[in-house]
Amino acid sequence: MSFWKGFLSIFVDESPQADLSLSIQKMGEEYQKNLQDSYFDEIFVATEYQKISHLLERYKFHSDRQLSTTFADMFAQIIQKTEMNFQDFVLIPTPMHWTRYWIRGFDTIGLIVKKISKITKIPHISLLKTKFSRRQLTLSREERLKNRKKIFSVKKIVKIPEKVILFDDVLTTGSTINECAKVLKNAGVKEIIVCVLATNHK
C-alpha cells in the first residue's frame, strides 16, 4: 500500500482550509521520500508541532500530567469529527521503554490513551513492547529510519484484536508508527488507524 493511500488528516485548530491543504500536500511529498510502503490504513493528525511544542515539553519533561486531559480532549474532537464507527476498535499506545518510564515517572502516551478511552468508551490495551532506542527528534532522517528497525514486538500474553487505533505524540518521518503498524499487521491485526498529536512538518 502506498504511504498516502487513504490518507486523512484532520486538524482541530482553526487554520484556513487552503493553508491546511497546502500543508498536507507538502507533508505527503516529504514522507513519500522516506517510506515506500505503509502498514497502517489511515492517519489522523491533531495539529502542527510548533503550536503545542511548549505543552509537550511541559508534559513530557516537567511532569505536567494535567495536560494529558487536554491532549485526550483533542482526540475526542477528532473522533467526533470523523463520524466513523469505532465500536470494534481497540486503542493502543506506542510503547515506552522502562528506562524512560523511570526517568519521567509515568507513561506519557499510555496516560493519554487511558483518558481517550474514558472519554470515547473505546477500550484500550498495552499491546506493544520496545527495546531502548535514541529519541527520534535528536536523529537525522536516515538515522530515524534505521533506529526503528526491529525494536518493537507484540506481548505474547495479549489477545490480538482485529482493529486498532495506534496512538503516538509526534510524527517525524513516520518510521515509529510504521514499524509499530508492521509488527501489529504481522501479528494478525487487520485494520490500523494511526492518531498522532502533532507533526513537525509543514
C-alpha positions in Angstrom: 0.0 0.0 0.0 1.2 3.5 -0.9 2.0 5.6 2.2 -0.6 8.2 1.4 -3.3 5.9 0.0 -6.4 6.5 2.1 -4.6 9.4 3.9 -6.8 11.6 6.1 -5.6 14.5 8.2 -8.0 16.4 10.4 -6.7 19.4 12.4 -8.5 20.6 15.5 -7.3 24.1 15.2 -8.9 26.9 13.2 -6.3 27.3 10.4 -7.6 28.3 7.0 -8.6 25.3 4.9 -6.3 26.4 2.0 -3.3 26.5 4.3 -4.2 23.1 5.6 -4.4 21.6 2.1 -1.0 23.0 1.2 0.4 21.7 4.4 -0.9 18.2 3.8 0.5 18.2 0.3 3.9 19.1 1.5 3.9 16.5 4.3 2.9 13.9 1.8 5.7 14.7 -0.6 8.2 14.6 2.2 7.1 11.3 3.7 6.9 9.6 0.3 10.7 10.1 0.0 11.2 8.1 3.3 8.6 5.3 3.3 7.9 3.2 0.3 5.1 1.2 2.0 2.9 1.8 4.9 1.3 -0.8 7.2 -1.5 1.3 8.5 -4.7 2.3 6.8 -5.4 5.9 7.8 -3.8 8.6 9.8 -5.2 11.5 11.9 -3.1 14.5 12.9 -4.4 16.9 15.6 -2.2 19.9 14.9 1.3 21.2 14.0 4.1 20.5 16.4 5.1 24.2 16.7 1.7 25.1 18.1 1.9 22.7 21.0 5.6 22.1 21.4 5.7 24.1 24.7 2.8 22.0 26.0 4.5 18.7 25.0 7.7 19.9 26.7 5.8 20.6 29.9 4.0 17.3 29.8 6.9 15.0 28.9 9.8 16.6 30.6 8.3 18.6 33.5 5.6 16.0 34.5 2.6 18.3 33.9 0.2 15.3 33.9 -2.9 17.5 33.8 -2.1 18.2 30.1 -2.9 14.5 29.4 -6.6 15.6 29.7 -6.1 18.4 27.2 -4.5 16.1 24.7 -7.2 13.5 25.2 -9.8 16.1 24.6 -8.2 17.0 21.3 -8.6 13.4 20.1 -12.1 13.1 21.4 -12.9 16.0 19.0 -11.1 14.2 16.1 -13.1 11.0 16.7 -16.3 13.0 16.7 -15.4 14.8 13.5 -14.6 11.7 11.6 -18.1 10.3 12.1 -16.6 6.8 11.8 -17.8 3.8 13.8 -15.0 2.8 16.2 -17.2 0.3 18.1 -14.9 -2.7 17.2 -11.6 -0.9 17.6 -9.1 -1.0 20.5 -6.8 1.9 21.5 -3.1 1.0 21.6 -0.3 3.4 22.7 3.2 3.3 21.2 5.3 1.7 23.9 7.6 3.4 26.3 10.8 1.7 27.4 11.1 1.1 31.2 14.2 3.4 31.4 12.2 6.4 30.1 9.3 5.4 32.4 11.7 5.5 35.3 13.1 8.9 34.2 9.7 10.6 33.6 7.8 8.8 36.3 4.8 7.9 34.1 3.9 6.5 30.7 3.2 9.7 28.8 1.5 8.1 25.8 -0.3 5.5 27.8 -1.9 8.0 30.2 -3.3 10.0 27.2 -4.7 6.8 25.7 -6.4 5.8 29.0 -8.1 9.2 29.1 -9.2 9.0 25.4 -10.6 5.6 26.3 -12.5 7.0 29.2 -14.0 9.9 27.1 -14.8 7.8 24.0 -15.6 4.5 25.6 -13.2 2.8 23.2 -11.3 0.1 25.1 -7.5 0.2 25.4 -4.7 -2.3 25.9 -1.0 -2.2 26.2 -0.1 -4.5 23.3 3.4 -3.5 22.2 6.7 -3.5 23.9 10.0 -2.0 22.9 13.8 -2.1 23.2 15.7 1.0 24.2 16.3 3.5 21.4 17.6 7.0 21.0 15.0 9.8 20.8 13.8 10.4 17.3 14.0 14.2 17.4 17.8 14.1 18.1 18.5 12.0 15.0 19.0 12.7 11.3 16.3 11.5 8.8 18.4 8.4 7.8 19.2 7.6 11.5 15.5 7.8 12.4 14.5 5.2 9.7 17.3 2.8 10.8 16.6 3.4 14.5 13.1 2.0 14.4 14.0 -1.4 12.8 13.3 -4.5 15.0 12.8 -2.7 18.3 9.1 -3.3 18.6 7.3 -6.5 19.4 3.9 -7.8 20.5 3.3 -9.0 24.0 2.6 -12.7 23.9 0.1 -12.8 26.7 -2.3 -10.4 25.0 -5.1 -11.5 22.6 -4.6 -9.8 19.2 -7.5 -7.5 18.2 -8.6 -7.2 14.6 -8.9 -3.4 14.5 -6.7 -0.9 16.4 -6.2 2.8 16.8 -2.4 3.3 17.3 -1.6 6.4 19.2 1.7 8.5 19.3 2.6 12.0 20.2 4.8 13.4 17.4 5.1 12.4 13.7 8.5 13.0 12.2 9.5 10.6 9.4 6.6 8.2 10.2 9.1 5.4 10.9 8.0 4.8 14.5 4.3 4.3 13.7 5.1 2.4 10.6 7.3 -0.1 12.4 4.7 -0.5 15.1 2.0 -1.0 12.5 4.1 -3.5 10.7 4.6 -5.6 13.8 0.8 -5.4 14.5 -0.1 -6.5 11.0 2.4 -9.4 11.2 0.7 -10.4 14.4 -2.7 -10.6 12.8 -4.2 -7.1 13.1 -6.4 -6.4 10.1 -7.0 -2.7 10.3 -4.9 0.1 11.8 -5.8 3.8 12.2 -2.9 6.0 13.4 -3.6 9.0 15.6 -0.8 11.5 16.5 -0.9 14.7 18.4 1.3 16.7 16.1 3.6 16.7 13.1 6.8 18.8 12.8 6.5 19.0 9.0 4.8 22.0 7.4 
